[in-house]
Short mmCIF file of N, CA and C in Angstrom, two decimals:
data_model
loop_
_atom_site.label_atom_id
_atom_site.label_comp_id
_atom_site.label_asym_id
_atom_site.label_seq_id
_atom_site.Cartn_x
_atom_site.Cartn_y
_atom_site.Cartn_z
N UNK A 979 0.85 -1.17 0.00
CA UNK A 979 0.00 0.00 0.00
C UNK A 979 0.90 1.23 0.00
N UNK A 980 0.27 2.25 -0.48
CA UNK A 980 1.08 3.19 -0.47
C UNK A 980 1.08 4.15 0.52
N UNK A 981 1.87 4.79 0.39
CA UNK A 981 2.17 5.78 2.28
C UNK A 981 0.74 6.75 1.99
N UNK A 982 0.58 7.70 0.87
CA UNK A 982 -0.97 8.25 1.20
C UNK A 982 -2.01 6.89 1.59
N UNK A 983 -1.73 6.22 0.84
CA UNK A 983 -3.13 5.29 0.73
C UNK A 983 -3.49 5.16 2.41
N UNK A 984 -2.00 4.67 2.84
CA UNK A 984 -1.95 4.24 4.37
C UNK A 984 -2.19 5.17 5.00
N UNK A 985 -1.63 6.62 4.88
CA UNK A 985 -2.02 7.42 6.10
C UNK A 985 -3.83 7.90 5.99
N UNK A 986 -4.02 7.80 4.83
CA UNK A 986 -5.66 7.91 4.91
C UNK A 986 -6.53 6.83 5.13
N UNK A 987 -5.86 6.25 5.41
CA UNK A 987 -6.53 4.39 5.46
C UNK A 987 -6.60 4.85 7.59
N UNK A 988 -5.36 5.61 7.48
CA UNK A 988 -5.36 5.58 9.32
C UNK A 988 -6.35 6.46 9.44
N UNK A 989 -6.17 7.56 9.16
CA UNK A 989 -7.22 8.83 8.96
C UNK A 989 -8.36 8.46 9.09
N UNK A 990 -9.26 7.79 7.91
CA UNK A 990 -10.40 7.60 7.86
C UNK A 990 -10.92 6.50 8.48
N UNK A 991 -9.77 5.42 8.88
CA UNK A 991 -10.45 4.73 10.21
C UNK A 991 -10.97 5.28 11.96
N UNK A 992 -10.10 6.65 11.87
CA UNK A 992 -10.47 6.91 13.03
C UNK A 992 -11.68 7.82 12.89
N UNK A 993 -11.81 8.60 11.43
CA UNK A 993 -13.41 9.45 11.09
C UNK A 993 -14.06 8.17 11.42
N UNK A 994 -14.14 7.22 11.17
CA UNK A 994 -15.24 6.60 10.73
C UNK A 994 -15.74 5.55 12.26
N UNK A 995 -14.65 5.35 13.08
CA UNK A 995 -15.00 5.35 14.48
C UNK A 995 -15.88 6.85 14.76
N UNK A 996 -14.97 7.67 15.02
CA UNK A 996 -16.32 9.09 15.47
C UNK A 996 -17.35 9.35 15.12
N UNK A 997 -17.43 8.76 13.59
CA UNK A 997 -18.84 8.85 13.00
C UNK A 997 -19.95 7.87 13.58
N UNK A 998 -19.28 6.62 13.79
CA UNK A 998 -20.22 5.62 14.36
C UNK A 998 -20.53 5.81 15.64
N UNK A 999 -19.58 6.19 16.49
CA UNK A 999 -19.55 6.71 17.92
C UNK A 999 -20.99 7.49 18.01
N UNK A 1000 -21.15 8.63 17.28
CA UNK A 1000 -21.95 9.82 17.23
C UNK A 1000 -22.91 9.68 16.93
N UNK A 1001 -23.13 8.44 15.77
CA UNK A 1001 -24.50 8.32 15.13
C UNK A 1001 -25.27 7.13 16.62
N UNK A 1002 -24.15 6.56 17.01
CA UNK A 1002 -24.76 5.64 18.24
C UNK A 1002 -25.57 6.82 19.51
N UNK A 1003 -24.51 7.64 19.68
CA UNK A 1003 -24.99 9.27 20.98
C UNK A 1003 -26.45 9.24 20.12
N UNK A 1004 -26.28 10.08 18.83
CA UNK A 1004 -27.13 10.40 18.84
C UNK A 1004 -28.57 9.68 18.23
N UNK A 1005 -28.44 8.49 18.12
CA UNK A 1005 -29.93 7.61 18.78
C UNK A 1005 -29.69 7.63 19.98
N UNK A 1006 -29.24 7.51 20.95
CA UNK A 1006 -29.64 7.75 22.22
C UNK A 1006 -30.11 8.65 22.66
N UNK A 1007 -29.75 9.80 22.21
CA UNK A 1007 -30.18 10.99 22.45
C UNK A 1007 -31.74 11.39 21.82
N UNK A 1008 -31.65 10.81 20.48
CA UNK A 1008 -33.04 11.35 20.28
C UNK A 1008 -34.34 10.45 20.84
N UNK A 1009 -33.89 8.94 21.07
CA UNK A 1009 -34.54 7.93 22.42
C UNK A 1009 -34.87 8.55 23.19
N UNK A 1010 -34.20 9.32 23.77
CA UNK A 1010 -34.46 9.71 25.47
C UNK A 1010 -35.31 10.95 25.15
N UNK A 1011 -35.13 12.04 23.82
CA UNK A 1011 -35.66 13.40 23.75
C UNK A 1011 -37.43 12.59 23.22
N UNK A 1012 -37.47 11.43 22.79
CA UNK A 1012 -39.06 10.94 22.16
C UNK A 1012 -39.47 10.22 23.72
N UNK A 1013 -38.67 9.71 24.38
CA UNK A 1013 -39.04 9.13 25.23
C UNK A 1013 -39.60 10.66 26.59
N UNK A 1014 -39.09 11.60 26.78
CA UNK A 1014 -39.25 12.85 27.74
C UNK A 1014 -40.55 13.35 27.23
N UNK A 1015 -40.51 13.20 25.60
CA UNK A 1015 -41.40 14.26 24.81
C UNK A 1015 -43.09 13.05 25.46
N UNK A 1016 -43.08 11.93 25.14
CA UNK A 1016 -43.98 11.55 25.31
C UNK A 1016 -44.53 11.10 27.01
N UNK A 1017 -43.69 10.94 27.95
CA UNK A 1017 -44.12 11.30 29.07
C UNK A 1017 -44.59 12.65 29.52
N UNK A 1018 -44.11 13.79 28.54
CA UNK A 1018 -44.43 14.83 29.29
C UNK A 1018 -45.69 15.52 28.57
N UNK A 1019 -46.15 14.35 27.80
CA UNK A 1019 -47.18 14.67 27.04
C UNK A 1019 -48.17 13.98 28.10
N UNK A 1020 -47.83 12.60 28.26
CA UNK A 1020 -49.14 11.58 28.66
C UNK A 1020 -49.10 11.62 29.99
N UNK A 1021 -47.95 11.70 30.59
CA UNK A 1021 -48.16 11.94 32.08
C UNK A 1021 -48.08 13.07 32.91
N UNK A 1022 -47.27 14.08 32.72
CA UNK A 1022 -47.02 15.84 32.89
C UNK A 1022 -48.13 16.62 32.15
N UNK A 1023 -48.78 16.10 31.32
CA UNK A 1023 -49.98 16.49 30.17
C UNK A 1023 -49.74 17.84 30.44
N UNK A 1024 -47.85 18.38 29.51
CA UNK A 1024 -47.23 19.36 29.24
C UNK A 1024 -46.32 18.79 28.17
N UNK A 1025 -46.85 18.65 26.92
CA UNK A 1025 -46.09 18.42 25.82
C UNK A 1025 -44.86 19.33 25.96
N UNK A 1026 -43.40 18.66 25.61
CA UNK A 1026 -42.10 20.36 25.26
C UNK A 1026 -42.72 20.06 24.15
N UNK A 1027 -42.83 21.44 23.30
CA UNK A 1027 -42.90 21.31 21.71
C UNK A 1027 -41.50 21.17 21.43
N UNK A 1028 -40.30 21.21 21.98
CA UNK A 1028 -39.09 21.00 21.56
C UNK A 1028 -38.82 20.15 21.10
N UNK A 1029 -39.33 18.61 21.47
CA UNK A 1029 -38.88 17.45 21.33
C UNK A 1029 -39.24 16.82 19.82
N UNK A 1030 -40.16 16.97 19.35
CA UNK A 1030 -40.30 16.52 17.83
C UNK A 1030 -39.06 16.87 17.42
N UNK A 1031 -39.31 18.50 16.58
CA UNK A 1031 -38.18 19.03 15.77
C UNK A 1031 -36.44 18.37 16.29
N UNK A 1032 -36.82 18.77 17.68
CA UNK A 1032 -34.78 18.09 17.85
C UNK A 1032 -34.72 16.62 17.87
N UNK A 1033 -35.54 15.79 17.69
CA UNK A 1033 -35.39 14.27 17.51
C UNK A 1033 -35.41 14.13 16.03
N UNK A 1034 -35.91 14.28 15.00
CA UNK A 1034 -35.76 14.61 13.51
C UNK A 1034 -34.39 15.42 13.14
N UNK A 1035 -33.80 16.58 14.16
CA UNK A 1035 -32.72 16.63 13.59
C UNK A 1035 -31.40 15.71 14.00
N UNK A 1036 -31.91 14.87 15.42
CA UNK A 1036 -30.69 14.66 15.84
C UNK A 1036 -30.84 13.22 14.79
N UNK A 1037 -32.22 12.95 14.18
CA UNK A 1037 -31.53 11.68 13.27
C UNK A 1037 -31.22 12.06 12.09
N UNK A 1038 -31.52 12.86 11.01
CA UNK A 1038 -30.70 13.02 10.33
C UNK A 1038 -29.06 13.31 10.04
N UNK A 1039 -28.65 13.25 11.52
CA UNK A 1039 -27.15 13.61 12.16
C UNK A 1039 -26.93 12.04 11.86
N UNK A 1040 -27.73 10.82 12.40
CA UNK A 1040 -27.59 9.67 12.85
C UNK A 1040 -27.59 8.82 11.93
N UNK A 1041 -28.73 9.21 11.41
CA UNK A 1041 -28.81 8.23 9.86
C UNK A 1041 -27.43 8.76 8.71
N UNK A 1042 -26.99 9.74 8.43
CA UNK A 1042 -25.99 10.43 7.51
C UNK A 1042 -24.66 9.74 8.04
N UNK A 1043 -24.23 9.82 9.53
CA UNK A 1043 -23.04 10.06 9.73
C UNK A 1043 -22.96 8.33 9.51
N UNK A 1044 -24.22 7.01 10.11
CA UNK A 1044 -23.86 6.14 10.21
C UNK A 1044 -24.16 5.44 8.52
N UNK A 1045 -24.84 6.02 7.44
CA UNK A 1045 -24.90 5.49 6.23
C UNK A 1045 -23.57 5.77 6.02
N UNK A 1046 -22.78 6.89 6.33
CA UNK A 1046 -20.89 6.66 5.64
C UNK A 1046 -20.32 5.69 5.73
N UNK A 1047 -20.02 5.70 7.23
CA UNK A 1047 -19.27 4.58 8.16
C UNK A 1047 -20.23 3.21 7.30
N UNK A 1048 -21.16 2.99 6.38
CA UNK A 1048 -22.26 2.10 6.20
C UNK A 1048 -21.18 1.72 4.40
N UNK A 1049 -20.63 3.12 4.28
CA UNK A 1049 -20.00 3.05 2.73
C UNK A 1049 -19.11 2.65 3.07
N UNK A 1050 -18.08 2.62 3.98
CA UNK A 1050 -16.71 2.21 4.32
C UNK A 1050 -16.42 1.28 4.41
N UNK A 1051 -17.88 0.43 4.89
CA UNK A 1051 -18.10 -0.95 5.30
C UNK A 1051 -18.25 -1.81 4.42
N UNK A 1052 -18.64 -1.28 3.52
CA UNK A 1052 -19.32 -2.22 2.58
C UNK A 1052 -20.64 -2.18 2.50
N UNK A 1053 -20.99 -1.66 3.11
CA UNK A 1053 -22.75 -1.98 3.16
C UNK A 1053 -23.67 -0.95 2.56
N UNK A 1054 -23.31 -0.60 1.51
CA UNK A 1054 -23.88 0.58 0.63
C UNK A 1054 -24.48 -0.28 -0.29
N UNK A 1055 -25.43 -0.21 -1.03
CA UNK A 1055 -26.00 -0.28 -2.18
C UNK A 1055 -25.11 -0.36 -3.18
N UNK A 1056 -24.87 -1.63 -3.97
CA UNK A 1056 -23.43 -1.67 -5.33
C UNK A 1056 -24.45 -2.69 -5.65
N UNK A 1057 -23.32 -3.43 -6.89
CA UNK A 1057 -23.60 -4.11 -7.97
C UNK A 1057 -22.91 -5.46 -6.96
N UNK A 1058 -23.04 -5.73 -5.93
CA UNK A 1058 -23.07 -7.12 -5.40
C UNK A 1058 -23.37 -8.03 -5.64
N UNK A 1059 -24.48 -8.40 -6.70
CA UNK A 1059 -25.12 -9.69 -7.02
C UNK A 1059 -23.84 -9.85 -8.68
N UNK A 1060 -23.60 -8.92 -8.94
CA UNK A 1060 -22.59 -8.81 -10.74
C UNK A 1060 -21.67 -9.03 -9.88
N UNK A 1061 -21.43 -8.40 -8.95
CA UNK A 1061 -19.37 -8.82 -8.91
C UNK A 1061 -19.36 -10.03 -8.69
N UNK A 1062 -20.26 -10.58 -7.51
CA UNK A 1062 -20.11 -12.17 -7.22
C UNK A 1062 -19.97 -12.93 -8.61
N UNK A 1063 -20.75 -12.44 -9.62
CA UNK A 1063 -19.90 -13.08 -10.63
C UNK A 1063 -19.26 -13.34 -11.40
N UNK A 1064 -18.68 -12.06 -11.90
CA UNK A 1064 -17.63 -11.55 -12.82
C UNK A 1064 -16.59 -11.60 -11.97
N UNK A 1065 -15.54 -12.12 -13.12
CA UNK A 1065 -14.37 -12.20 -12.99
C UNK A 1065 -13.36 -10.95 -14.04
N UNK A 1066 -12.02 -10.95 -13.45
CA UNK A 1066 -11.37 -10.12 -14.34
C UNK A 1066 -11.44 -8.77 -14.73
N UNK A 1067 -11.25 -8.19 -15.96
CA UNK A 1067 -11.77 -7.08 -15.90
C UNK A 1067 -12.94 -6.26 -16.12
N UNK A 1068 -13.99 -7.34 -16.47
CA UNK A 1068 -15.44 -6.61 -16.26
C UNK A 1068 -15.88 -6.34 -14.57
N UNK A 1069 -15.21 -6.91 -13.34
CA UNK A 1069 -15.61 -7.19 -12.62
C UNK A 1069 -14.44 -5.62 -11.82
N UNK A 1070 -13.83 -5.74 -12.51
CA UNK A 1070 -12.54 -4.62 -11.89
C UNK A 1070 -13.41 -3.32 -12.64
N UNK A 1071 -14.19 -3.10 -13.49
CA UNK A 1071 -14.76 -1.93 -14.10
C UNK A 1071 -15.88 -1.52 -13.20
N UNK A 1072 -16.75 -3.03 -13.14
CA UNK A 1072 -17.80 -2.74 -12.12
C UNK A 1072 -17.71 -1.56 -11.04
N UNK A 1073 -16.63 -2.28 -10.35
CA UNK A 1073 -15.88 -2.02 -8.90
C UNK A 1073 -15.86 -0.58 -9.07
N UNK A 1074 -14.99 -0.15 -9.82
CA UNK A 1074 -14.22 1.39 -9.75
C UNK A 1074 -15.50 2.24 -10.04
N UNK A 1075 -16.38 1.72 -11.15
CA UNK A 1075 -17.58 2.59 -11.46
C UNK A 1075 -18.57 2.97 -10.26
N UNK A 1076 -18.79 1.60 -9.44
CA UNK A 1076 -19.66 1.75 -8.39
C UNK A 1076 -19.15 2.80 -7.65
N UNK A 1077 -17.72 2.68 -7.18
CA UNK A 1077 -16.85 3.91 -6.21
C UNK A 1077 -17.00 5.33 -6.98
N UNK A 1078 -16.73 5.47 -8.00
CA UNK A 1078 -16.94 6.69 -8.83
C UNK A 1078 -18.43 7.60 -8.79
N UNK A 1079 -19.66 6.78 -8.93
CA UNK A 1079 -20.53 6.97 -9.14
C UNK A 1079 -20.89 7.19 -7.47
N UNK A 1080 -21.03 6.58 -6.12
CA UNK A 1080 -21.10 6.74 -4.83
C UNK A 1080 -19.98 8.22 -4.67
N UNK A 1081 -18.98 8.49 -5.28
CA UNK A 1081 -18.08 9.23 -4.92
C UNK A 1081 -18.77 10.60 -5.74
N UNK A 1082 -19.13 10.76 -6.66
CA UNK A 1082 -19.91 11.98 -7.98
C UNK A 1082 -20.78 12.09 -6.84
N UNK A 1083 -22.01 11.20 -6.31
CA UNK A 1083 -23.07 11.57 -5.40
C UNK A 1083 -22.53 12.42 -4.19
N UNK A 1084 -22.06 11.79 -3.52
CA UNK A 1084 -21.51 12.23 -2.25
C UNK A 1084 -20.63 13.60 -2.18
N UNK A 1085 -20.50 13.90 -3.63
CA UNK A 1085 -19.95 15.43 -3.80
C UNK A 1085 -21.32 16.37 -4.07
N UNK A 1086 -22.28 15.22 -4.37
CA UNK A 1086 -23.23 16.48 -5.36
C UNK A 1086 -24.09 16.90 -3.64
N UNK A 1087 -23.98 15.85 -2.82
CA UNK A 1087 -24.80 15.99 -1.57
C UNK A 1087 -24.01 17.45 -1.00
N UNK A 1088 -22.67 17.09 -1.18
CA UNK A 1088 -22.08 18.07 -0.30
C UNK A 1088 -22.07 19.42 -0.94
N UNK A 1089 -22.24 19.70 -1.88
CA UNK A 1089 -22.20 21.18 -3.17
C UNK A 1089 -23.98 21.30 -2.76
N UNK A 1090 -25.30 20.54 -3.21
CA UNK A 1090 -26.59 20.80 -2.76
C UNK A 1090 -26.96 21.16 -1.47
N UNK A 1091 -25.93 20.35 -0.47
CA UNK A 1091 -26.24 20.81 0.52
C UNK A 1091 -26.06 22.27 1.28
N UNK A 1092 -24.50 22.31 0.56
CA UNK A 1092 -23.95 23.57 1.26
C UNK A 1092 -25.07 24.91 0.80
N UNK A 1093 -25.41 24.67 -1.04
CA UNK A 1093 -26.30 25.58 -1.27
C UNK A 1093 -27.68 25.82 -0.30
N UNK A 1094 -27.93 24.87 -0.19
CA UNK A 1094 -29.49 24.82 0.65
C UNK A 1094 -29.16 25.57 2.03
N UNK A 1095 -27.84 24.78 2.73
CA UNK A 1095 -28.19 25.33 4.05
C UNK A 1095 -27.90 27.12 3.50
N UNK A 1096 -26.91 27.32 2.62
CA UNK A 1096 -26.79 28.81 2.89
C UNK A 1096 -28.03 29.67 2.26
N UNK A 1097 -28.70 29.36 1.42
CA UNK A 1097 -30.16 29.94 1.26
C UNK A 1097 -31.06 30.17 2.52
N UNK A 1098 -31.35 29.37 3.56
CA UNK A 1098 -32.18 29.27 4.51
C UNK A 1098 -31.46 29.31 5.88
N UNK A 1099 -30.05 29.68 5.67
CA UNK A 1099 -29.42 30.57 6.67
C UNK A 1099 -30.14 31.49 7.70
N UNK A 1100 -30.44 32.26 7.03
CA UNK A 1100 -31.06 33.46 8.13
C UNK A 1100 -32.37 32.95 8.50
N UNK A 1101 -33.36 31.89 7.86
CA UNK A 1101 -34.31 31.34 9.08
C UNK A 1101 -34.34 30.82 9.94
N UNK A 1102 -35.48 30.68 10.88
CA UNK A 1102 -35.12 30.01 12.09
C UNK A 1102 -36.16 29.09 12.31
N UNK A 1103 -35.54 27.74 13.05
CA UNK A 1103 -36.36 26.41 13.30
C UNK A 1103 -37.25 27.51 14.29
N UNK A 1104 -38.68 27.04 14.13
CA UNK A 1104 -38.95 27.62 15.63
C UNK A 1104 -38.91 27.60 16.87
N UNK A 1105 -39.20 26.38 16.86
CA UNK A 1105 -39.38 24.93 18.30
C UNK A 1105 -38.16 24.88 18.99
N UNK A 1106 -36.79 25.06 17.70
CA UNK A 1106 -35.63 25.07 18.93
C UNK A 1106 -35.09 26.20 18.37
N UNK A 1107 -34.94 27.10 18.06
CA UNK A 1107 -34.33 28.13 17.50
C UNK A 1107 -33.32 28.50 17.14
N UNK A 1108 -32.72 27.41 16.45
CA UNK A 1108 -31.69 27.48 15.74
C UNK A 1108 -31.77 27.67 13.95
N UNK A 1109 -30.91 28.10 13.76
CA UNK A 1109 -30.83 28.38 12.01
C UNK A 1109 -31.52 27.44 11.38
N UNK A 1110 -32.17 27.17 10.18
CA UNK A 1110 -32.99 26.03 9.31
C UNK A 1110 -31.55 25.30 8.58
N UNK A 1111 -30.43 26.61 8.28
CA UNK A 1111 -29.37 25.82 7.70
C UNK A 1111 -28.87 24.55 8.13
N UNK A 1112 -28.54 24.56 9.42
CA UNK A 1112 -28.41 23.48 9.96
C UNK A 1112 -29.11 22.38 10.00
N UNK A 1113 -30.35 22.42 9.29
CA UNK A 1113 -30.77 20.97 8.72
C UNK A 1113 -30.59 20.14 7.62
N UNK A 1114 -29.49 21.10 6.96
CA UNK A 1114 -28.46 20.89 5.89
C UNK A 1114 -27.56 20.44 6.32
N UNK A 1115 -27.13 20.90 6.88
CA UNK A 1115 -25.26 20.67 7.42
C UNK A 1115 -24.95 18.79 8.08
N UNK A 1116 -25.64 17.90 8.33
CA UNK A 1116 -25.66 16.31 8.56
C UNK A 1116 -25.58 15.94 6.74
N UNK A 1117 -26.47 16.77 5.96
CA UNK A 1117 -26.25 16.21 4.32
C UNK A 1117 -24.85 16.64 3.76
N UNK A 1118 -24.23 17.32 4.36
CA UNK A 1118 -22.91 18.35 4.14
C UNK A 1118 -21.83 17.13 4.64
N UNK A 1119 -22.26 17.30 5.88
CA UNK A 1119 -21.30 15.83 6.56
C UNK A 1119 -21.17 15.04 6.20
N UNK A 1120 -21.75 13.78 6.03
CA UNK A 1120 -22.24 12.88 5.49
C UNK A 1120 -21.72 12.57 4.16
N UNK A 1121 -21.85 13.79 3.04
CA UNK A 1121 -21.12 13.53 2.16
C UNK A 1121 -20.16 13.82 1.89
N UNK A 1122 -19.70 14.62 2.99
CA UNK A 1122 -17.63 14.49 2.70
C UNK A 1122 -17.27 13.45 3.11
N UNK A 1123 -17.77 12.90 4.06
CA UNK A 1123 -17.19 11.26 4.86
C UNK A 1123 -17.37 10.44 3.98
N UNK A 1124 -18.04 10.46 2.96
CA UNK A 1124 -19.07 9.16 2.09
C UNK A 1124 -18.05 9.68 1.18
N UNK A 1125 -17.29 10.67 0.49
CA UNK A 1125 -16.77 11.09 -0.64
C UNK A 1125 -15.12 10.45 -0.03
N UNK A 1126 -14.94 11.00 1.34
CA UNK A 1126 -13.45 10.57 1.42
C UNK A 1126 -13.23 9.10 1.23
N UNK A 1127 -14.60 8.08 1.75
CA UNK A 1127 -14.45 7.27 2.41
C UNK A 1127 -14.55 6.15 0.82
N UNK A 1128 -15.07 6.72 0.03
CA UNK A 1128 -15.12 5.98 -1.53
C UNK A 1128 -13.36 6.25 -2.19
N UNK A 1129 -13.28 7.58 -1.31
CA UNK A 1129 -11.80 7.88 -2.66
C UNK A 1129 -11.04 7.09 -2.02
N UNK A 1130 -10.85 6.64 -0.66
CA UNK A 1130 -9.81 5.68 0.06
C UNK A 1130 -10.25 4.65 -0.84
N UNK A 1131 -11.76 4.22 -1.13
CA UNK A 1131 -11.44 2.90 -1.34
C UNK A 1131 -10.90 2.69 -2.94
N UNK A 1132 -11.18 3.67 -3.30
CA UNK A 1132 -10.71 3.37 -4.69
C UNK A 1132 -8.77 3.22 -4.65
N UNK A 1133 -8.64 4.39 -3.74
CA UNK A 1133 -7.06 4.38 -3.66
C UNK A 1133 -6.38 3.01 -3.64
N UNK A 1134 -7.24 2.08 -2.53
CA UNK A 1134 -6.44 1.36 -2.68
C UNK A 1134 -6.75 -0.57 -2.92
N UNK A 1135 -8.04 -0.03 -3.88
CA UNK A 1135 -8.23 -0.46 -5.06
C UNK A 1135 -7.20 -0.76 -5.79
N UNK A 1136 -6.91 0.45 -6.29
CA UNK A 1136 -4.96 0.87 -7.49
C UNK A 1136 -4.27 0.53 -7.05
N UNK A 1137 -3.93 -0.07 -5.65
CA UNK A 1137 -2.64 0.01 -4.92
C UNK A 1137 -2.84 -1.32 -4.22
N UNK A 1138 -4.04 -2.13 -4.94
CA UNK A 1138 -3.92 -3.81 -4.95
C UNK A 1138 -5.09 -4.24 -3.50
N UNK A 1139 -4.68 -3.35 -2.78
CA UNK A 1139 -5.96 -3.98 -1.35
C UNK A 1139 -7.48 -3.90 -2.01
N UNK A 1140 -7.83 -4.89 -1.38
CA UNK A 1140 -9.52 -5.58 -1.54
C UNK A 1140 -10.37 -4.35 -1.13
N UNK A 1141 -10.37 -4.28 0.14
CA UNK A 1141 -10.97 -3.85 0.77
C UNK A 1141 -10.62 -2.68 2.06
N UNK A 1142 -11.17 -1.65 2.94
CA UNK A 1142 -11.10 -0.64 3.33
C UNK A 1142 -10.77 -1.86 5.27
N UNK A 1143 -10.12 -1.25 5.43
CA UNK A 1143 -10.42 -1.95 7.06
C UNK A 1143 -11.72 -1.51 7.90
N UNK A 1144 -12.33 -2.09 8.60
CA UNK A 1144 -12.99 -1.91 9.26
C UNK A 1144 -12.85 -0.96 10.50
N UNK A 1145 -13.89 0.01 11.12
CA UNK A 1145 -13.75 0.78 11.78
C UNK A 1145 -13.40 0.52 13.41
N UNK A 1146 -13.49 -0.80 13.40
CA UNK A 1146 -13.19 -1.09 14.60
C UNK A 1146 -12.49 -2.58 14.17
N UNK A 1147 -11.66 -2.95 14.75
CA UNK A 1147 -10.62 -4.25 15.35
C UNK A 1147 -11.40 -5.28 16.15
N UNK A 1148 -10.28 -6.44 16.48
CA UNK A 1148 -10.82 -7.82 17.11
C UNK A 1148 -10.96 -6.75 18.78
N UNK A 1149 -9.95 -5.69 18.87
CA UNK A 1149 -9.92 -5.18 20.28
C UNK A 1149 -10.52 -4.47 20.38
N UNK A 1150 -12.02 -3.88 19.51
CA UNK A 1150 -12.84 -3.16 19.61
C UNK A 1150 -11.66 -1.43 19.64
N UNK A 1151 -11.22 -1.51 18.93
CA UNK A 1151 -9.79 -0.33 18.89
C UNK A 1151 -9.80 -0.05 17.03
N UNK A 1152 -10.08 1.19 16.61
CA UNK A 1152 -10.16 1.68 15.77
C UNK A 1152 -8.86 1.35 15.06
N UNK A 1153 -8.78 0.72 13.71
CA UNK A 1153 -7.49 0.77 12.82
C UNK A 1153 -7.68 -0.66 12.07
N UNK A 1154 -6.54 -1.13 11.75
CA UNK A 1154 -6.84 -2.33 10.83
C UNK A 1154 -6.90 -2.97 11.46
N UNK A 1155 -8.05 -4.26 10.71
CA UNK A 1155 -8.11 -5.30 11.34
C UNK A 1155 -7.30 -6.43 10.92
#
């Protein structure tokens, strides 16, 4: 492997621990904000109106950050049923196209997104009152991690490795396995 390949191979094993880390917080977090919201509906019979809106944003944080860590893995949507059976170089075209095409998306998320949140910048959520942009900014995330996390794999694709290491080890310790 090659020394970039490797130091981004280290790099993006440890994004991709924080990403999973975070997307784990934050289902917990939005658990406990649906779980408060609905006791304090049925038993306090004092709905927060807070709790919808910040449980919808804290999963789009959750679902984004953990569909990356989901690309890194392998577990994205590809041509899985074709590679299993191609051999050679229809099967090496497959490959790079699938990464290319996940990698074009994951830029277009991050260029749409950035536009969106900065259009709706100056509004405000009401319920929690923060900027609307920021219901952009998890699609922003999401697809730089999903963009880095395709270009590693293609890197080292070229540079002969199969596959991306996994975000966590036999020691539950971020790096190769």
């Amino acid at each position: 492997m090659s020394g970039f390949a490797r130091m981004l191979t280290r790099i993006n094993s440890r994004l991709s621990l924080v990403a999973l880390l975070a997307a784990g917080l934050g289902l917990i977090a939005m658990t406990a904000i649906v779980a408060w919201t609905v006791f304090g509906r049925y038993v306090l019979n004092a709905t927060p109106t807070w709790g919808e809106p910040a449980s919808l944003f804290l999963m789009l944080w959750f679902i984004l950050l953990g569909g990356s860590v989901g690309v890194r893995e392998l577990d994205h949507m590809g041509f899985d049923v074709g590679l299993h059976y191609l051999r050679g170089t229809p099967k090496s075209v497959l490959i790079v196209a699938n990464e290319v095409l996940v990698t074009l998306f994951a830029f277009a998320m991050v260029w749409y997104g950035t536009e969106l949140s900065a259009k709706v910048w100056s509004d405000r959520l009401p319920m929690i009152g923060i900027s609307k942009g920021w219901d952009y900014v998890p699609i922003i995330a999401g697809g730089a991690l999903i963009a880095l996390f395709s270009i590693e794999k293609l890197l080292l694709f070229f540079t002969g490795e199969k596959l991306a290491p996994m975000p966590l080890n036999a020691n539950g310790l971020g790096g190769e396995a």
